XYZ file of C-alpha atoms in Angstrom:
684
model
C 16.481 -12.103 -36.843
C 19.471 -9.970 -35.699
C 23.037 -11.005 -36.418
C 25.642 -10.743 -33.825
C 28.845 -11.666 -35.563
C 31.893 -13.049 -33.732
C 35.162 -13.533 -35.694
C 35.261 -12.460 -39.203
C 35.417 -15.889 -40.820
C 32.546 -18.107 -39.525
C 31.111 -17.718 -36.079
C 28.108 -15.697 -37.066
C 25.597 -16.109 -34.248
C 21.915 -15.503 -34.960
C 19.304 -14.773 -32.346
C 15.590 -13.993 -32.692
C 14.422 -10.481 -33.348
C 11.622 -8.807 -31.386
C 9.109 -10.302 -33.747
C 10.016 -14.047 -33.338
C 9.870 -15.018 -29.646
C 6.340 -13.960 -28.793
C 5.637 -12.484 -25.365
C 2.575 -13.235 -23.380
C 0.353 -10.191 -23.233
C -1.800 -9.621 -20.039
C -4.076 -6.796 -21.075
C -7.173 -7.324 -18.928
C -8.201 -4.147 -17.061
C -8.874 -3.962 -13.264
C -11.439 -6.423 -12.001
C -14.396 -4.841 -10.188
C -13.688 -5.527 -6.500
C -17.369 -5.506 -5.303
C -18.707 -7.687 -8.176
C -22.063 -9.091 -7.164
C -24.401 -11.788 -8.650
C -24.374 -12.778 -12.308
C -23.985 -16.423 -11.359
C -26.112 -17.755 -14.262
C -24.464 -15.468 -16.762
C -20.970 -16.514 -15.673
C -21.971 -20.180 -15.906
C -23.154 -19.601 -19.463
C -19.930 -18.024 -20.349
C -18.158 -20.999 -18.881
C -19.984 -23.091 -21.430
C -17.976 -21.286 -24.191
C -14.892 -23.339 -23.236
C -15.680 -27.046 -23.611
C -13.908 -29.983 -22.122
C -12.172 -30.875 -25.331
C -10.571 -27.432 -25.524
C -12.862 -26.129 -28.303
C -13.769 -22.551 -27.723
C -16.492 -20.212 -29.062
C -17.344 -16.552 -29.612
C -19.721 -15.102 -27.012
C -21.557 -11.776 -27.141
C -22.552 -10.040 -23.905
C -25.244 -7.527 -24.757
C -27.519 -5.228 -22.663
C -28.469 -1.707 -21.855
C -25.917 1.030 -20.827
C -24.784 0.768 -17.270
C -25.941 -2.830 -16.769
C -22.384 -4.154 -16.294
C -21.354 -5.766 -19.454
C -17.675 -4.934 -19.148
C -17.654 -6.059 -15.476
C -19.087 -9.435 -16.402
C -16.672 -9.918 -19.283
C -13.658 -8.968 -17.256
C -14.657 -10.961 -14.243
C -15.047 -14.115 -16.450
C -11.834 -13.398 -18.218
C -9.885 -13.496 -14.968
C -11.777 -16.631 -13.910
C -10.598 -18.558 -16.922
C -7.258 -16.828 -17.679
C -5.278 -19.898 -16.627
C -6.936 -21.750 -19.491
C -5.250 -19.313 -21.888
C -1.526 -19.512 -21.118
C -0.481 -17.577 -24.342
C -2.128 -14.361 -23.195
C -5.206 -12.274 -22.871
C -5.944 -9.355 -25.213
C -8.261 -6.590 -24.380
C -9.455 -3.519 -26.246
C -12.106 -0.876 -25.615
C -13.602 -0.319 -29.072
C -15.308 2.882 -27.999
C -18.528 2.007 -29.777
C -20.682 4.479 -27.918
C -19.632 7.928 -26.660
C -18.351 11.313 -27.619
C -15.384 10.026 -29.566
C -15.143 8.153 -32.883
C -15.346 4.358 -32.525
C -12.009 2.628 -32.786
C -11.462 1.242 -36.238
C -10.654 -2.474 -36.768
C -7.254 -1.389 -38.114
C -6.378 0.470 -34.917
C -7.433 -2.556 -32.839
C -5.435 -4.971 -34.939
C -2.436 -2.773 -34.936
C -2.492 -2.682 -31.068
C -3.002 -6.433 -30.837
C 0.023 -7.412 -33.107
C 2.220 -4.905 -31.295
C 1.279 -6.612 -28.108
C 3.127 -9.680 -29.449
C 6.183 -7.425 -29.954
C 6.000 -7.484 -33.743
C 8.375 -4.954 -35.291
C 6.823 -1.758 -36.532
C 8.168 -2.281 -40.020
C 6.495 -5.703 -40.248
C 3.038 -4.371 -39.676
C 1.089 -3.989 -42.881
C -0.951 -0.897 -43.664
C -3.884 -2.671 -45.259
C -6.529 -3.984 -42.802
C -6.902 -7.312 -44.612
C -3.091 -7.954 -44.461
C -3.032 -6.790 -40.853
C -5.881 -9.222 -39.915
C -4.034 -12.040 -41.752
C -0.932 -11.287 -39.665
C -3.075 -11.267 -36.426
C -4.593 -14.668 -37.328
C -1.255 -16.094 -38.022
C 0.065 -14.941 -34.681
C -2.911 -16.630 -32.895
C -2.978 -19.816 -34.883
C -2.384 -22.844 -32.596
C -2.105 -20.526 -29.553
C -4.528 -20.388 -26.653
C -5.367 -16.593 -26.281
C -8.465 -14.988 -24.811
C -9.701 -11.942 -26.653
C -11.950 -9.452 -25.034
C -13.568 -6.952 -27.421
C -15.332 -4.421 -25.210
C -17.954 -1.845 -26.243
C -18.362 -2.867 -29.866
C -20.630 -0.919 -32.155
C -21.315 -3.259 -35.075
C -20.267 -6.425 -36.894
C -17.971 -4.677 -39.372
C -15.870 -3.384 -36.426
C -15.385 -6.813 -34.786
C -15.288 -9.028 -37.878
C -11.565 -8.624 -38.655
C -10.660 -9.000 -34.876
C -11.912 -12.641 -34.678
C -9.086 -15.163 -34.597
C -9.212 -18.028 -37.158
C -8.034 -20.534 -34.530
C -10.582 -22.652 -32.589
C -8.021 -22.494 -29.698
C -8.860 -18.892 -28.994
C -11.890 -17.536 -27.076
C -13.554 -14.340 -27.872
C -15.863 -12.309 -25.606
C -17.574 -9.281 -27.106
C -19.698 -6.717 -25.265
C -22.055 -4.363 -26.934
C -25.234 -2.420 -26.382
C -26.348 -3.666 -29.719
C -27.454 -7.225 -30.294
C -25.190 -7.802 -33.347
C -27.556 -10.200 -35.001
C -25.329 -10.569 -38.043
C -22.424 -11.769 -35.812
C -24.608 -14.364 -34.165
C -25.927 -15.587 -37.578
C -22.590 -15.464 -39.303
C -20.401 -17.143 -36.745
C -22.650 -19.039 -34.505
C -21.698 -16.835 -31.570
C -23.457 -17.446 -28.293
C -25.490 -14.490 -26.804
C -25.659 -13.670 -23.100
C -28.113 -10.882 -22.543
C -27.880 -9.014 -19.318
C -30.809 -7.478 -17.553
C -30.633 -5.495 -14.351
C -29.533 -7.183 -11.169
C -32.249 -9.043 -9.260
C -33.611 -7.293 -6.202
C -31.628 -9.609 -3.924
C -28.307 -8.991 -5.764
C -29.037 -5.261 -6.077
C -29.365 -5.051 -2.235
C -26.265 -7.190 -1.904
C -24.315 -4.662 -3.954
C -25.648 -1.866 -1.872
C -24.652 -3.808 1.318
C -21.134 -4.090 0.060
C -20.906 -0.381 -0.174
C -22.728 0.825 2.957
C -22.563 -2.071 5.409
C -24.953 -4.513 6.864
C -26.085 -2.435 9.859
C -27.454 0.436 7.784
C -29.149 -1.805 5.252
C -30.780 -3.810 8.142
C -31.966 -0.695 9.804
C -34.051 0.294 6.738
C -34.723 -2.844 4.695
C -37.818 -1.300 2.877
C -35.836 1.814 1.933
C -32.952 -0.392 0.682
C -35.302 -2.283 -1.458
C -36.800 0.897 -2.838
C -33.376 2.362 -3.559
C -32.431 -0.805 -5.529
C -35.654 -0.497 -7.537
C -35.098 3.137 -8.303
C -31.603 2.187 -9.625
C -33.345 -0.382 -11.845
C -30.809 -3.067 -10.863
C -28.010 -1.171 -12.933
C -24.728 -1.741 -11.212
C -23.314 1.646 -12.225
C -26.249 3.452 -10.524
C -26.175 1.155 -7.470
C -22.506 1.843 -6.934
C -23.032 5.691 -7.163
C -25.970 5.301 -4.724
C -24.033 3.175 -2.345
C -21.095 5.551 -2.284
C -23.424 8.483 -1.534
C -25.075 6.511 1.355
C -21.652 5.442 2.732
C -20.337 8.971 2.706
C -23.359 10.562 4.499
C -23.782 9.785 8.239
C -26.602 12.389 8.585
C -28.939 11.072 5.866
C -31.146 8.122 6.231
C -31.733 5.666 3.306
C -35.287 7.027 3.161
C -33.890 10.592 2.696
C -31.788 9.403 -0.142
C -34.540 7.447 -1.801
C -36.703 10.658 -1.804
C -33.777 12.625 -3.336
C -33.223 10.141 -6.085
C -36.945 9.868 -6.861
C -37.119 13.716 -7.109
C -34.119 13.825 -9.496
C -35.645 11.235 -11.825
C -38.792 13.341 -12.009
C -36.960 16.512 -12.721
C -34.452 15.390 -15.374
C -35.320 15.532 -19.083
C -35.144 12.183 -20.935
C -32.284 11.682 -23.442
C -34.076 11.456 -26.759
C -33.738 8.191 -28.548
C -31.924 6.456 -25.679
C -33.204 3.506 -23.569
C -35.231 4.704 -20.542
C -32.831 3.054 -18.263
C -30.222 5.700 -19.157
C -32.360 8.225 -17.242
C -31.930 6.180 -14.172
C -28.236 6.433 -14.399
C -28.353 10.135 -15.243
C -30.354 10.782 -12.104
C -27.676 8.890 -10.050
C -25.026 11.052 -11.841
C -26.915 14.170 -10.906
C -27.327 13.047 -7.333
C -23.590 12.316 -6.994
C -22.486 15.411 -9.044
C -24.427 17.888 -6.892
C -22.672 16.679 -3.759
C -19.177 17.307 -5.149
C -17.114 20.153 -3.845
C -16.991 23.075 -6.258
C -13.501 22.422 -7.402
C -14.122 18.678 -8.056
C -17.328 19.540 -9.997
C -15.476 22.010 -12.229
C -12.753 19.432 -12.932
C -15.426 16.874 -13.743
C -17.031 19.165 -16.266
C -13.777 20.077 -17.969
C -12.172 16.659 -18.281
C -15.297 15.772 -20.238
C -13.835 17.812 -22.984
C -10.873 15.433 -23.267
C -11.304 13.858 -26.792
C -9.198 10.702 -26.267
C -10.232 7.404 -24.719
C -8.389 7.915 -21.420
C -6.169 10.472 -19.819
C -3.508 11.049 -17.226
C -3.069 13.565 -14.376
C -1.039 15.990 -16.550
C -3.711 16.216 -19.209
C -6.432 16.718 -16.560
C -4.335 19.464 -14.954
C -3.997 21.203 -18.316
C -7.753 21.151 -18.944
C -8.568 22.297 -15.314
C -5.732 24.842 -15.143
C -4.527 23.279 -11.837
C -1.145 22.169 -10.511
C -0.599 18.450 -10.990
C -0.708 17.476 -7.257
C -3.998 19.255 -6.877
C -5.446 17.654 -10.070
C -4.346 14.288 -8.817
C -6.142 14.809 -5.528
C -9.414 15.916 -7.230
C -9.330 12.939 -9.660
C -9.127 10.703 -6.623
C -12.290 12.363 -5.388
C -14.068 11.713 -8.646
C -12.955 7.963 -8.615
C -14.356 7.775 -5.074
C -17.682 9.195 -6.318
C -17.766 6.551 -9.077
C -17.738 9.320 -11.696
C -14.284 8.224 -13.047
C -12.656 4.799 -13.396
C -8.945 4.416 -12.693
C -7.718 2.124 -15.411
C -3.985 2.156 -14.605
C -1.467 4.010 -12.595
C -2.693 7.546 -12.588
C -4.741 6.817 -15.826
C -8.473 7.474 -15.840
C -11.456 6.756 -18.095
C -15.087 7.891 -18.176
C -17.943 5.414 -18.564
C -19.524 6.498 -21.843
C -22.609 7.788 -20.124
C -20.650 9.578 -17.485
C -18.767 11.476 -20.171
C -21.975 12.497 -21.838
C -23.224 13.729 -18.566
C -20.058 15.643 -17.938
C -20.262 17.332 -21.313
C -23.988 18.142 -20.672
C -23.105 19.731 -17.429
C -20.293 21.710 -19.020
C -22.447 23.021 -21.800
C -25.007 24.137 -19.210
C -22.569 25.626 -16.578
C -19.455 26.650 -18.418
C -19.041 29.693 -20.614
C -17.937 29.148 -24.234
C -14.831 31.090 -23.626
C -13.832 28.750 -20.743
C -14.315 25.716 -22.985
C -12.110 27.223 -25.761
C -9.385 28.163 -23.265
C -9.470 24.754 -21.599
C -9.264 22.826 -24.836
C -6.460 25.103 -26.097
C -4.492 24.327 -22.838
C -4.906 20.614 -23.342
C -3.847 20.764 -26.985
C -0.868 22.973 -26.285
C 0.181 20.422 -23.554
C 0.129 17.557 -26.138
C 2.009 19.672 -28.564
C 4.684 20.612 -26.060
C 5.184 17.012 -25.071
C 5.203 15.716 -28.601
C 7.674 18.313 -29.606
C 9.919 17.373 -26.729
C 9.722 13.722 -27.702
C 10.596 14.658 -31.343
C 13.716 16.516 -30.292
C 14.806 13.585 -28.152
C 14.342 11.154 -31.103
C 15.591 13.303 -34.053
C 17.942 15.764 -32.434
C 17.126 18.269 -35.270
C 17.947 21.755 -34.465
C 15.228 23.555 -36.357
C 12.161 24.142 -34.326
C 9.180 23.448 -36.596
C 6.488 23.018 -33.974
C 7.717 24.880 -30.867
C 10.826 26.229 -29.336
C 12.189 23.102 -27.702
C 15.036 24.634 -25.880
C 14.140 22.760 -22.732
C 12.978 19.581 -24.472
C 15.409 17.311 -22.685
C 13.847 18.100 -19.433
C 10.761 16.043 -20.356
C 12.394 12.809 -21.523
C 15.610 11.341 -20.269
C 16.347 9.156 -23.297
C 14.975 8.094 -26.643
C 13.215 4.969 -25.195
C 11.238 7.071 -22.733
C 10.203 9.372 -25.506
C 9.010 6.499 -27.742
C 7.058 4.879 -24.803
C 5.263 8.121 -24.124
C 4.281 8.560 -27.796
C 3.097 4.940 -28.042
C 1.143 5.149 -24.845
C -0.573 8.462 -25.731
C -0.889 7.696 -29.590
C -4.740 7.311 -29.433
C -5.050 10.581 -27.446
C -2.589 12.371 -29.818
C -4.565 11.376 -32.810
C -7.869 12.488 -31.017
C -6.085 15.736 -30.195
C -5.258 16.429 -33.821
C -8.852 15.857 -34.875
C -10.094 17.982 -31.941
C -7.717 20.751 -32.907
C -9.014 20.873 -36.446
C -12.730 20.533 -35.309
C -12.457 23.252 -32.754
C -10.701 25.808 -34.985
C -7.165 25.424 -33.475
C -5.767 24.970 -36.823
C -2.219 26.030 -36.010
C -1.962 23.158 -33.488
C -3.713 20.786 -35.900
C -0.799 21.030 -38.385
C 2.095 21.553 -35.905
C 1.168 18.479 -33.775
C 1.612 15.942 -36.728
C 4.946 17.700 -37.577
C 6.093 17.240 -33.985
C 5.297 13.468 -34.254
C 7.582 12.958 -37.292
C 10.409 11.225 -35.351
C 7.956 8.789 -33.629
C 6.139 7.813 -36.786
C 9.467 7.505 -38.798
C 10.572 4.974 -36.332
C 7.415 3.007 -35.469
C 5.656 3.144 -38.831
C 2.043 3.717 -37.790
C 1.382 4.396 -41.406
C -2.408 4.883 -41.225
C -2.203 7.313 -38.288
C 0.845 9.068 -39.866
C -0.906 9.692 -43.119
C -4.227 10.674 -41.472
C -2.540 13.077 -39.058
C -0.571 14.909 -41.773
C -3.702 15.021 -44.079
C -5.709 16.643 -41.259
C -2.878 19.050 -40.675
C -2.579 19.940 -44.325
C -6.363 20.684 -44.537
C -6.166 22.884 -41.497
C -3.147 24.803 -42.847
C -4.921 25.363 -46.174
C -8.156 26.268 -44.530
C -6.539 29.164 -42.771
C -4.146 30.125 -45.494
C -1.101 29.179 -43.429
C 1.517 28.791 -46.080
C 4.211 27.640 -43.642
C 1.966 24.880 -42.199
C 1.028 23.894 -45.804
C 4.616 23.533 -46.791
C 5.670 21.478 -43.725
C 2.725 19.273 -44.020
C 3.554 18.512 -47.722
C 7.146 18.077 -46.879
C 6.415 15.497 -44.225
C 3.856 13.641 -46.349
C 6.724 12.747 -48.706
C 8.183 10.511 -46.031
C 4.940 8.418 -45.875
C 5.331 7.840 -49.689
C 8.923 6.833 -49.156
C 8.049 4.405 -46.283
C 5.309 2.842 -48.326
C 7.479 2.344 -51.378
C 5.457 4.696 -53.474
C 8.166 6.186 -55.720
C 6.277 6.871 -59.018
C 5.393 10.407 -58.059
C 7.785 10.654 -55.069
C 9.040 14.188 -56.027
C 5.491 15.689 -55.997
C 5.410 16.709 -52.383
C 9.031 18.084 -52.145
C 8.404 20.251 -55.271
C 5.151 21.655 -53.936
C 6.853 22.307 -50.593
C 9.950 23.942 -52.126
C 7.720 26.303 -54.133
C 5.989 27.487 -51.027
C 9.196 27.730 -49.008
C 10.622 29.893 -51.712
C 7.539 32.026 -51.753
C 7.485 32.674 -47.969
C 11.230 32.826 -47.506
C 11.655 29.924 -45.167
C 15.396 29.299 -45.672
C 15.558 26.229 -43.495
C 12.636 24.785 -45.367
C 14.282 25.619 -48.734
C 17.377 23.684 -47.840
C 15.410 20.801 -46.446
C 13.146 20.609 -49.462
C 16.108 20.803 -51.949
C 17.731 17.918 -50.118
C 14.663 15.830 -50.197
C 14.012 16.592 -53.794
C 17.424 15.276 -54.527
C 16.685 12.049 -52.463
C 13.447 11.643 -54.501
C 15.305 11.817 -57.790
C 17.751 9.220 -56.478
C 14.908 6.856 -55.627
C 13.755 7.159 -59.264
C 17.275 6.408 -60.581
C 17.693 10.042 -61.861
C 21.219 10.297 -60.282
C 22.524 13.328 -62.179
C 19.457 15.408 -61.233
C 19.755 14.161 -57.728
C 23.312 15.441 -57.503
C 22.251 18.880 -58.790
C 19.736 19.332 -55.986
C 21.829 17.741 -53.208
C 24.911 19.839 -54.120
C 22.771 22.970 -54.071
C 21.342 21.958 -50.722
C 24.698 21.132 -49.201
C 26.107 24.514 -50.335
C 23.315 26.209 -48.451
C 23.676 24.039 -45.368
C 27.407 24.781 -45.137
C 26.550 28.487 -44.831
C 24.752 27.723 -41.596
C 25.669 26.032 -38.248
C 22.959 23.502 -38.637
C 24.613 20.072 -38.262
C 21.385 18.111 -38.692
C 20.469 19.159 -42.165
C 24.039 19.049 -43.283
C 24.437 15.513 -42.020
C 21.306 14.236 -43.818
C 22.279 15.942 -47.053
C 25.738 14.525 -46.893
C 24.333 11.041 -46.272
C 22.011 11.302 -49.287
C 24.965 12.479 -51.391
C 27.024 9.505 -50.255
C 24.296 7.092 -51.271
C 24.028 8.698 -54.654
C 27.795 8.479 -55.104
C 27.606 4.836 -54.111
C 24.979 4.267 -56.855
C 27.490 5.929 -59.392
C 30.461 3.917 -58.018
C 32.279 7.156 -57.102
C 33.909 5.499 -54.179
C 36.138 8.354 -53.022
C 33.343 10.862 -53.155
C 31.103 8.387 -51.244
C 33.699 7.807 -48.593
C 34.209 11.534 -47.900
C 30.388 12.258 -47.825
C 29.438 9.270 -45.699
C 32.392 9.668 -43.329
C 31.494 13.290 -42.674
C 27.761 12.394 -42.225
C 28.602 9.670 -39.697
C 30.760 12.130 -37.766
C 27.953 14.710 -37.637
C 25.303 12.145 -36.667
C 27.536 10.928 -33.865
C 28.110 14.498 -32.645
C 24.350 15.364 -32.482
C 23.437 11.926 -30.982
C 21.149 10.646 -33.749
C 21.697 6.937 -33.326
C 19.248 5.653 -36.001
C 21.004 7.739 -38.622
C 24.408 6.513 -37.362
C 23.201 3.059 -38.262
C 22.254 4.173 -41.740
C 25.782 5.609 -42.364
C 27.591 2.680 -41.022
C 25.639 0.400 -43.254
C 26.446 2.463 -46.309
C 30.036 2.604 -45.364
C 29.900 -1.212 -45.357
C 28.557 -1.224 -48.817
C 31.377 1.168 -49.842
C 33.959 -1.301 -48.468
C 32.099 -4.146 -50.194
C 32.151 -2.281 -53.536
C 35.927 -1.723 -53.302
C 36.391 -5.365 -52.299
C 37.745 -4.770 -48.857
C 35.683 -7.609 -47.543
C 37.152 -8.090 -44.054
C 36.681 -4.398 -43.201
C 33.207 -4.606 -44.724
C 32.208 -7.441 -42.417
C 33.420 -5.422 -39.413
C 31.516 -2.390 -40.565
C 28.282 -4.237 -41.176
C 28.593 -5.780 -37.651
C 28.873 -2.240 -36.230
C 25.823 -1.186 -38.192
C 23.905 -4.195 -37.028
C 24.610 -3.360 -33.261
C 23.033 0.067 -33.820
C 20.037 -1.248 -35.744
C 19.389 -3.704 -32.939
C 19.730 -0.903 -30.360
C 17.064 1.337 -31.969
C 14.855 -1.337 -33.348
C 15.482 -0.510 -37.051
C 14.549 -3.709 -38.816
C 14.352 -2.306 -42.303
C 17.953 -1.293 -42.121
C 18.920 -4.596 -40.503
C 17.743 -6.544 -43.566
C 19.836 -4.314 -45.817
C 22.952 -4.679 -43.566
C 22.451 -8.424 -43.398
C 22.380 -8.659 -47.219
C 25.725 -6.800 -47.327
C 27.137 -8.887 -44.555
C 26.139 -12.105 -46.321
C 27.740 -10.884 -49.519
C 31.031 -9.919 -47.833
C 31.141 -13.395 -45.943
C 30.519 -15.151 -49.238
C 33.444 -13.364 -50.794
C 35.810 -14.621 -48.061
C 34.613 -18.178 -48.410
C 32.251 -18.395 -45.452
C 29.461 -19.782 -47.684
C 27.238 -21.250 -44.878
C 27.390 -18.085 -42.774
C 26.656 -16.024 -45.860
C 23.546 -17.971 -46.802
C 22.342 -17.797 -43.205
C 22.553 -13.961 -43.352
C 20.826 -13.866 -46.628
C 17.908 -16.137 -45.456
C 17.471 -13.944 -42.427
C 17.574 -10.756 -44.647
C 14.914 -12.308 -46.957
C 12.628 -13.178 -44.076
C 12.788 -9.587 -42.665
C 12.387 -7.907 -46.077
C 9.388 -10.074 -46.915
C 7.830 -9.298 -43.520
C 8.377 -5.637 -44.188
C 7.036 -5.874 -47.724
C 10.292 -4.472 -48.832
C 10.067 -6.230 -52.205
C 13.201 -4.635 -53.907
C 15.472 -5.979 -51.144
C 13.708 -9.329 -51.085
C 14.230 -9.683 -54.903
C 17.947 -8.938 -54.676
C 18.350 -11.369 -51.711
C 16.469 -14.123 -53.638
C 18.940 -13.658 -56.529
C 21.860 -14.057 -54.119
C 20.416 -17.243 -52.627
C 19.830 -18.637 -56.114
C 23.600 -18.342 -57.176
């Protein structure tokens, strides 16, 4: 909950925070417009929702290209009105060139779809699954788990409530799922000859099919009833006025004879590969080159700008070419200017690139892509943190990319899977400088939204890359940033380890900004461990160095840490000076989240000196900023102080209301020290 206080004595109004009033997610992807057949399969799926409201788990399995996703999505739209609390969808990436999505990643995305505050999201997958089940308990939600690889991946994603339906698609039969949960299985085969011809008819028109019925039937047979191959074939027929159906049948038959089989893959895959080849060879040269190069994109989907970077094209031209690829059924448009490969198409694109592109072209294209992600992430970080020191890139024009903090956060969240894939791709492809700089550029986003698993993983990859190439600066900054993950996860036993290692390297390489920053964070680490005198030594040394520069960001944060340490020592006048100066600097540089920190600590200063009315006003100001930036961890701390100040003025009921809200938030965030303090207040 977030408090919006009215008058000082009483009148504290409480409204739900972003985690309480659940939104209704509508995550289903585009429905296939020319969906054909599958009457019996859809009827069997209808049987998973019974008349008494009980629902079941259904597995849709079948060969690649047989249309599993299309069936699941078509049925989901058919029954969406039976699930008024929302529809969740995730592509688990079980088969393809990228790593499958983990259960943790999928759960994280699902709970965020219900607007759960980042700080409430646990880091352990079992706790995350428990939160997910709690959110869905008693609600009617449809969950579509697309492209699953095995039972371990989908197990944690199954709701505990019988009011939720689950549809899973997979190339594998997932026997363990069926045995363990009683899931129903719907196995898809190729479309019947009649439905195959109907799908072709939808693409090319009745007149052309009626003119060559035997050729139409043979074309359907050669496509093995696979909707993906049939759509590509239909598009090729529709776009060629000068070829008969018989001509195209002969071409496809020749392609199938000529292509090598993919070892270890179902024979039906070769049917689809033949169709890809048929369509690919008819592309204009520019479109064929873009098709090959976007296959090197490591993430699950991409936008126009990423494709333009890979293809080394202006964005308008890249947009036009991507439209050509969508028209040829070689790409799927999954959102506004967002594109995704079918897994088999991506494999084919990579195969063509390896055959037709020089290794130097691949290296250059991937580097352009990774540099684009780095440039955008760095611009977002500058917008979020306003720090003046350029760790990743020179962000002099960073404000040209994002108009405000919310836009920067939205971009990072939207591209998070791609950014993580880019970090891994950078490390795997030898772009080690980007592999460590990209996680550093994402510091501001991760600090705010607390994707702890991704944050730690990204920095660990970056640290390994820096060490692999002997990049001491990269090693120091990776260590320096890893300390924040320890703080955020309340791991304080060895909290000074990373700052000490980073400081030693900064001293060795003469990185003076890094030295000042490491000293400041080493002081903060000692404060967290209760070693206040040692904290003051490091913080005073850091502040002295910051005052010799024009850097307001580093000076502000060090002053803030000093102010917190003085508060712990009850040195009120020193705390007032440090926190007041820090607040002024945060305001000057536009760092709103930090302004909220400073306002809250000034509230605790007023509380400690028994100026209760002023403390209430100060905590109210802090709460307004916490609410604006979505900082729930700080909100629980400010609510605790606000409740204490209200209690001292005799507003007992309002005080206890604030404490109860603070306790709920701190327990949600697993902030046990704050929760323990609030319980003690409620017990008095």
